[in-house]
mmCIF file of C-alpha atoms in Angstrom:
data_model
loop_
_atom_site.group_PDB
_atom_site.id
_atom_site.type_symbol
_atom_site.label_atom_id
_atom_site.label_comp_id
_atom_site.label_asym_id
_atom_site.label_seq_id
_atom_site.Cartn_x
_atom_site.Cartn_y
_atom_site.Cartn_z
ATOM 1 C CA MET N 86 -12.071 15.577 -1.965
ATOM 2 C CA ASP N 87 -14.107 17.102 0.827
ATOM 3 C CA GLY N 88 -15.502 20.357 2.104
ATOM 4 C CA THR N 89 -18.178 22.578 0.620
ATOM 5 C CA ARG N 90 -17.995 24.018 -2.885
ATOM 6 C CA THR N 91 -16.786 27.604 -3.121
ATOM 7 C CA GLU N 92 -19.580 30.087 -2.544
ATOM 8 C CA ASN N 93 -18.960 32.225 -5.616
ATOM 9 C CA ALA N 94 -17.492 29.566 -7.903
ATOM 10 C CA ILE N 95 -18.706 29.714 -11.500
ATOM 11 C CA GLU N 96 -17.501 27.333 -14.191
ATOM 12 C CA PRO N 97 -15.089 28.521 -16.970
ATOM 13 C CA HIS N 98 -16.310 31.755 -18.518
ATOM 14 C CA PHE N 99 -15.539 34.094 -21.395
ATOM 15 C CA LYS N 100 -15.685 37.873 -21.743
ATOM 16 C CA LEU N 101 -17.731 37.922 -24.916
ATOM 17 C CA SER N 102 -20.565 40.259 -25.751
ATOM 18 C CA PRO N 103 -23.908 38.502 -26.251
ATOM 19 C CA PRO N 104 -25.584 38.310 -29.667
ATOM 20 C CA PRO N 105 -28.493 40.771 -30.014
ATOM 21 C CA ASP N 106 -31.096 38.035 -29.384
ATOM 22 C CA THR N 107 -29.466 36.634 -26.234
ATOM 23 C CA GLY N 108 -31.571 38.669 -23.826
ATOM 24 C CA PRO N 109 -30.506 39.799 -20.363
ATOM 25 C CA ALA N 110 -27.929 37.888 -18.379
ATOM 26 C CA ALA N 111 -29.390 35.141 -16.193
ATOM 27 C CA LEU N 112 -29.760 35.924 -12.500
ATOM 28 C CA ILE N 113 -27.403 34.402 -9.949
ATOM 29 C CA ASP N 114 -29.842 34.922 -7.068
ATOM 30 C CA ALA N 115 -33.457 33.907 -6.512
ATOM 31 C CA PRO N 116 -36.036 35.884 -8.528
ATOM 32 C CA PRO N 117 -39.206 37.226 -6.823
ATOM 33 C CA ILE N 118 -41.312 34.102 -7.394
ATOM 34 C CA PRO N 119 -43.487 33.115 -4.402
ATOM 35 C CA GLY N 120 -42.594 29.639 -3.189
ATOM 36 C CA LEU N 121 -39.212 29.502 -4.948
ATOM 37 C CA PHE N 122 -36.242 29.085 -2.624
ATOM 38 C CA PHE N 123 -32.714 29.322 -3.995
ATOM 39 C CA THR N 124 -29.565 30.506 -2.236
ATOM 40 C CA PRO N 125 -26.518 30.141 -4.525
ATOM 41 C CA SER N 126 -24.116 29.963 -1.576
ATOM 42 C CA LEU N 127 -25.830 26.800 -0.294
ATOM 43 C CA ARG N 128 -24.045 23.863 -1.908
ATOM 44 C CA LEU N 129 -23.693 20.173 -1.255
ATOM 45 C CA PRO N 130 -20.400 19.105 0.335
ATOM 46 C CA ALA N 131 -18.049 18.350 -2.555
ATOM 47 C CA ASP N 132 -17.281 14.793 -1.453
ATOM 48 C CA LEU N 133 -20.971 13.864 -1.248
ATOM 49 C CA ALA N 134 -21.765 15.517 -4.593
ATOM 50 C CA ASP N 135 -18.931 13.619 -6.277
ATOM 51 C CA SER N 136 -19.945 10.327 -4.653
ATOM 52 C CA VAL N 137 -23.590 10.680 -5.692
ATOM 53 C CA MET N 138 -22.721 11.632 -9.260
ATOM 54 C CA ASN N 139 -20.159 8.851 -9.702
ATOM 55 C CA TYR N 140 -22.558 6.290 -8.234
ATOM 56 C CA CYS N 141 -25.412 7.335 -10.524
ATOM 57 C CA LEU N 142 -23.250 7.424 -13.652
ATOM 58 C CA LYS N 143 -21.808 3.963 -12.997
ATOM 59 C CA THR N 144 -25.074 2.404 -11.797
ATOM 60 C CA PHE N 145 -27.789 3.894 -13.985
ATOM 61 C CA PHE N 146 -26.253 5.572 -17.028
ATOM 62 C CA THR N 147 -24.463 2.541 -18.429
ATOM 63 C CA SER N 148 -25.434 3.232 -22.043
ATOM 64 C CA ALA N 149 -25.229 6.363 -24.173
ATOM 65 C CA ASN N 150 -28.964 6.180 -24.933
ATOM 66 C CA ILE N 151 -29.983 6.300 -21.260
ATOM 67 C CA ASN N 152 -30.525 9.828 -19.976
ATOM 68 C CA GLN N 153 -33.276 9.472 -17.369
ATOM 69 C CA ILE N 154 -33.931 7.156 -14.431
ATOM 70 C CA MET N 155 -36.926 7.151 -12.064
ATOM 71 C CA LEU N 156 -36.707 5.643 -8.577
ATOM 72 C CA PHE N 157 -39.525 5.277 -6.058
ATOM 73 C CA CYS N 158 -39.835 4.973 -2.308
ATOM 74 C CA ARG N 159 -43.197 3.861 -0.932
ATOM 75 C CA ALA N 160 -44.747 5.484 2.114
ATOM 76 C CA PRO N 161 -44.632 3.399 5.315
ATOM 77 C CA SER N 162 -47.553 1.079 5.910
ATOM 78 C CA ALA N 163 -50.112 1.675 8.638
ATOM 79 C CA GLU N 164 -48.455 -1.076 10.675
ATOM 80 C CA SER N 165 -44.998 0.515 10.512
ATOM 81 C CA SER N 166 -43.720 3.919 11.550
ATOM 82 C CA THR N 167 -40.441 3.421 9.694
ATOM 83 C CA ALA N 168 -40.057 4.739 6.179
ATOM 84 C CA PRO N 169 -39.184 1.947 3.708
ATOM 85 C CA SER N 170 -35.775 2.042 2.051
ATOM 86 C CA GLY N 171 -36.911 2.050 -1.569
ATOM 87 C CA LEU N 172 -34.098 4.407 -2.577
ATOM 88 C CA PRO N 173 -30.381 3.534 -2.663
ATOM 89 C CA PRO N 174 -28.640 4.277 0.675
ATOM 90 C CA LEU N 175 -26.591 7.051 -0.938
ATOM 91 C CA LEU N 176 -29.762 8.895 -1.982
ATOM 92 C CA ILE N 177 -31.193 8.471 1.512
ATOM 93 C CA SER N 178 -27.982 10.085 2.803
ATOM 94 C CA LEU N 179 -28.417 12.845 0.227
ATOM 95 C CA LEU N 180 -31.925 13.555 1.528
ATOM 96 C CA ASP N 181 -30.611 13.719 5.101
ATOM 97 C CA VAL N 182 -27.899 16.204 4.112
ATOM 98 C CA LEU N 183 -30.367 18.306 2.109
ATOM 99 C CA SER N 184 -32.629 18.456 5.151
ATOM 100 C CA ASP N 185 -29.769 19.742 7.315
ATOM 101 C CA ILE N 186 -28.539 22.263 4.730
ATOM 102 C CA LEU N 187 -31.990 23.706 4.041
ATOM 103 C CA ARG N 188 -33.337 23.746 7.594
ATOM 104 C CA PRO N 189 -31.918 27.215 8.491
ATOM 105 C CA THR N 190 -33.171 28.867 5.291
ATOM 106 C CA LEU N 191 -36.613 27.376 4.630
ATOM 107 C CA PRO N 192 -39.807 28.337 6.456
ATOM 108 C CA PRO N 193 -40.589 25.543 8.954
ATOM 109 C CA ASP N 194 -43.738 24.475 7.098
ATOM 110 C CA ILE N 195 -41.864 24.125 3.806
ATOM 111 C CA HIS N 196 -39.062 22.167 5.465
ATOM 112 C CA SER N 197 -41.618 19.835 7.070
ATOM 113 C CA LEU N 198 -43.329 19.424 3.705
ATOM 114 C CA LEU N 199 -40.087 18.324 2.066
ATOM 115 C CA PHE N 200 -38.531 16.393 4.939
ATOM 116 C CA PRO N 201 -41.210 15.010 7.284
ATOM 117 C CA THR N 202 -40.067 12.863 10.193
ATOM 118 C CA VAL N 203 -42.213 10.009 8.876
ATOM 119 C CA PRO N 204 -43.337 10.359 5.249
ATOM 120 C CA THR N 205 -47.018 9.728 4.589
ATOM 121 C CA ARG N 206 -46.719 9.609 0.802
ATOM 122 C CA ALA N 207 -44.567 7.829 -1.741
ATOM 123 C CA ARG N 208 -41.553 9.747 -3.005
ATOM 124 C CA GLN N 209 -40.021 9.788 -6.464
ATOM 125 C CA ALA N 210 -36.420 10.571 -7.335
ATOM 126 C CA ILE N 211 -35.926 11.402 -11.011
ATOM 127 C CA ILE N 212 -32.328 11.503 -12.225
ATOM 128 C CA ASN N 213 -31.547 13.241 -15.518
ATOM 129 C CA ARG N 214 -28.285 13.353 -17.444
ATOM 130 C CA TYR N 215 -27.652 16.246 -19.853
ATOM 131 C CA ASP N 216 -24.857 16.661 -22.375
ATOM 132 C CA PRO N 217 -23.991 20.222 -23.482
ATOM 133 C CA GLY N 218 -26.660 21.426 -25.889
ATOM 134 C CA GLU N 219 -29.440 19.380 -24.295
ATOM 135 C CA GLY N 220 -32.329 20.768 -22.255
ATOM 136 C CA ILE N 221 -35.891 20.162 -21.165
ATOM 137 C CA THR N 222 -39.129 21.655 -22.499
ATOM 138 C CA PRO N 223 -40.779 24.236 -20.206
ATOM 139 C CA HIS N 224 -43.400 22.488 -18.091
ATOM 140 C CA VAL N 225 -45.292 22.378 -14.817
ATOM 141 C CA ASP N 226 -44.846 19.020 -13.080
ATOM 142 C CA LEU N 227 -47.944 16.865 -13.598
ATOM 143 C CA LEU N 228 -50.709 18.183 -11.367
ATOM 144 C CA LYS N 229 -52.536 14.852 -11.064
ATOM 145 C CA ARG N 230 -49.412 12.847 -10.273
ATOM 146 C CA PHE N 231 -47.166 14.972 -8.063
ATOM 147 C CA GLY N 232 -47.907 16.920 -4.902
ATOM 148 C CA ASP N 233 -46.529 20.167 -3.554
ATOM 149 C CA GLY N 234 -42.882 20.510 -2.599
ATOM 150 C CA ILE N 235 -40.093 19.785 -5.109
ATOM 151 C CA VAL N 236 -36.369 19.882 -4.406
ATOM 152 C CA GLY N 237 -33.718 19.659 -7.126
ATOM 153 C CA VAL N 238 -29.932 19.378 -7.021
ATOM 154 C CA SER N 239 -27.400 20.097 -9.795
ATOM 155 C CA PHE N 240 -24.292 17.941 -10.304
ATOM 156 C CA GLY N 241 -21.300 18.209 -12.630
ATOM 157 C CA SER N 242 -22.126 21.512 -14.323
ATOM 158 C CA GLY N 243 -24.260 24.566 -13.894
ATOM 159 C CA CYS N 244 -26.961 25.718 -16.297
ATOM 160 C CA VAL N 245 -29.659 28.359 -16.587
ATOM 161 C CA MET N 246 -33.195 27.332 -15.681
ATOM 162 C CA GLN N 247 -35.950 29.425 -17.232
ATOM 163 C CA PHE N 248 -39.105 30.268 -15.265
ATOM 164 C CA ALA N 249 -42.292 31.687 -16.795
ATOM 165 C CA SER N 250 -45.542 32.671 -15.097
ATOM 166 C CA SER N 251 -48.737 30.932 -16.220
ATOM 167 C CA SER N 252 -49.725 34.047 -18.161
ATOM 168 C CA GLU N 253 -46.159 34.238 -19.558
ATOM 169 C CA ASP N 254 -46.016 37.952 -18.790
ATOM 170 C CA GLN N 255 -43.082 37.379 -16.417
ATOM 171 C CA THR N 256 -39.967 35.355 -17.164
ATOM 172 C CA TYR N 257 -36.671 34.851 -15.350
ATOM 173 C CA GLY N 258 -33.505 32.958 -16.140
ATOM 174 C CA VAL N 259 -31.673 31.673 -13.049
ATOM 175 C CA TYR N 260 -28.192 30.170 -13.110
ATOM 176 C CA LEU N 261 -28.001 26.963 -11.036
ATOM 177 C CA PRO N 262 -24.340 26.251 -10.209
ATOM 178 C CA GLU N 263 -22.905 22.797 -9.700
ATOM 179 C CA GLY N 264 -23.891 21.529 -6.247
ATOM 180 C CA SER N 265 -26.693 24.064 -5.820
ATOM 181 C CA ILE N 266 -30.173 23.291 -4.496
ATOM 182 C CA ILE N 267 -33.518 24.695 -5.598
ATOM 183 C CA VAL N 268 -36.934 24.284 -3.962
ATOM 184 C CA MET N 269 -40.302 24.878 -5.615
ATOM 185 C CA SER N 270 -43.532 25.071 -3.630
ATOM 186 C CA GLY N 271 -46.869 26.866 -3.829
ATOM 187 C CA ASP N 272 -46.999 29.300 -6.745
ATOM 188 C CA ALA N 273 -43.516 28.358 -7.965
ATOM 189 C CA ARG N 274 -44.643 24.759 -8.257
ATOM 190 C CA TYR N 275 -48.177 25.283 -9.619
ATOM 191 C CA LYS N 276 -48.256 28.654 -11.417
ATOM 192 C CA TRP N 277 -44.800 28.885 -12.992
ATOM 193 C CA SER N 278 -43.286 26.634 -15.634
ATOM 194 C CA HIS N 279 -39.610 25.729 -15.583
ATOM 195 C CA GLY N 280 -37.334 24.479 -18.337
ATOM 196 C CA ILE N 281 -33.776 24.441 -19.683
ATOM 197 C CA GLU N 282 -32.936 25.777 -23.138
ATOM 198 C CA LYS N 283 -30.833 23.643 -25.487
ATOM 199 C CA LYS N 284 -27.520 25.490 -25.327
ATOM 200 C CA THR N 285 -23.828 24.736 -24.926
ATOM 201 C CA MET N 286 -23.193 27.866 -22.864
ATOM 202 C CA ASP N 287 -25.217 30.359 -20.845
ATOM 203 C CA TYR N 288 -25.054 34.129 -20.526
ATOM 204 C CA VAL N 289 -24.879 34.694 -16.781
ATOM 205 C CA GLN N 290 -24.881 37.729 -14.520
ATOM 206 C CA THR N 291 -21.619 38.036 -12.578
ATOM 207 C CA PRO N 292 -20.524 40.809 -10.224
ATOM 208 C CA ASP N 293 -16.931 41.119 -11.457
ATOM 209 C CA THR N 294 -17.443 41.687 -15.176
ATOM 210 C CA SER N 295 -16.917 44.825 -17.228
ATOM 211 C CA SER N 296 -19.718 43.952 -19.677
ATOM 212 C CA ALA N 297 -22.337 46.654 -20.046
ATOM 213 C CA ASP N 298 -25.146 44.406 -18.815
ATOM 214 C CA GLY N 299 -23.096 42.575 -16.185
ATOM 215 C CA GLY N 300 -23.061 39.287 -18.093
ATOM 216 C CA ARG N 301 -20.520 36.621 -18.915
ATOM 217 C CA TRP N 302 -20.623 33.408 -20.926
ATOM 218 C CA VAL N 303 -20.396 30.169 -18.943
ATOM 219 C CA LYS N 304 -19.748 26.875 -20.711
ATOM 220 C CA ARG N 305 -21.865 23.850 -19.929
ATOM 221 C CA THR N 306 -20.290 20.443 -19.437
ATOM 222 C CA MET N 307 -22.031 17.147 -18.711
ATOM 223 C CA ARG N 308 -24.669 17.802 -16.048
ATOM 224 C CA MET N 309 -26.779 15.553 -13.864
ATOM 225 C CA SER N 310 -29.778 16.557 -11.789
ATOM 226 C CA ILE N 311 -31.721 14.750 -9.085
ATOM 227 C CA THR N 312 -35.254 15.911 -8.327
ATOM 228 C CA PHE N 313 -37.288 14.643 -5.386
ATOM 229 C CA ARG N 314 -41.081 14.842 -5.655
ATOM 230 C CA TRP N 315 -44.042 13.546 -3.667
ATOM 231 C CA LEU N 316 -46.487 11.262 -5.452
ATOM 232 C CA LEU N 317 -50.197 11.809 -4.963
ATOM 233 C CA PRO N 318 -52.206 8.865 -3.561
ATOM 234 C CA GLY N 319 -52.372 6.077 -6.132
ATOM 235 C CA ALA N 320 -49.845 7.697 -8.478
ATOM 236 C CA GLU N 321 -47.217 5.087 -7.622
ATOM 237 C CA VAL N 322 -49.486 2.280 -8.892
ATOM 238 C CA VAL N 323 -48.694 1.253 -12.465
ATOM 239 C CA GLY N 324 -51.087 -1.030 -14.351
ATOM 240 C CA SER N 325 -53.829 -3.154 -12.851
ATOM 241 C CA ALA N 326 -53.486 -4.876 -9.516
#
């Protein structure tokens, strides 16, 4: 299978009215959060997305009780200008494709932050596997461990990611389709929390629905995410030397 995933594709949905406590339908476009970059039409090529997901499932998630893997790539040494290959080749290819896909849409400084020609810091790739009904507690990525510039990719299924300002006076739900890419920098990284509610389906804004609030239910299936983050100096060192 090849090509790019359909721009407006949304997983199986149902024309059901939401319960009273559901809240508004999740957005399908980027909310007005400074430093958050999300274009739903930008997707990974389908063949690459399938290859990455199949590789990760067969290589890392070999037991039902494994749902998270962390991989690390050290920064090049002072004697070398070549970045070390601490990540599997397929994830290096994924980073290269992400760089190409995002280059036309990101400000140059943000693109350089995420995809420098020669990295000067260690990089982490965290891979999470979610079954329907699972989620992640709202959080801001550890301030003393991770630097600015986070890029995440969704595989296998879409889901709604919830964003809340530090004062919690502003909240947004954003639907992240399968194959979509999201970037957090600046305020979006430091001043807004992000999380995923424990649900089996999401109420999502769609343009072709007759619902009063423009929403439609979208089922979740098994989902995998890969998030790339920069480690702050010394954060890659575990234990005593």
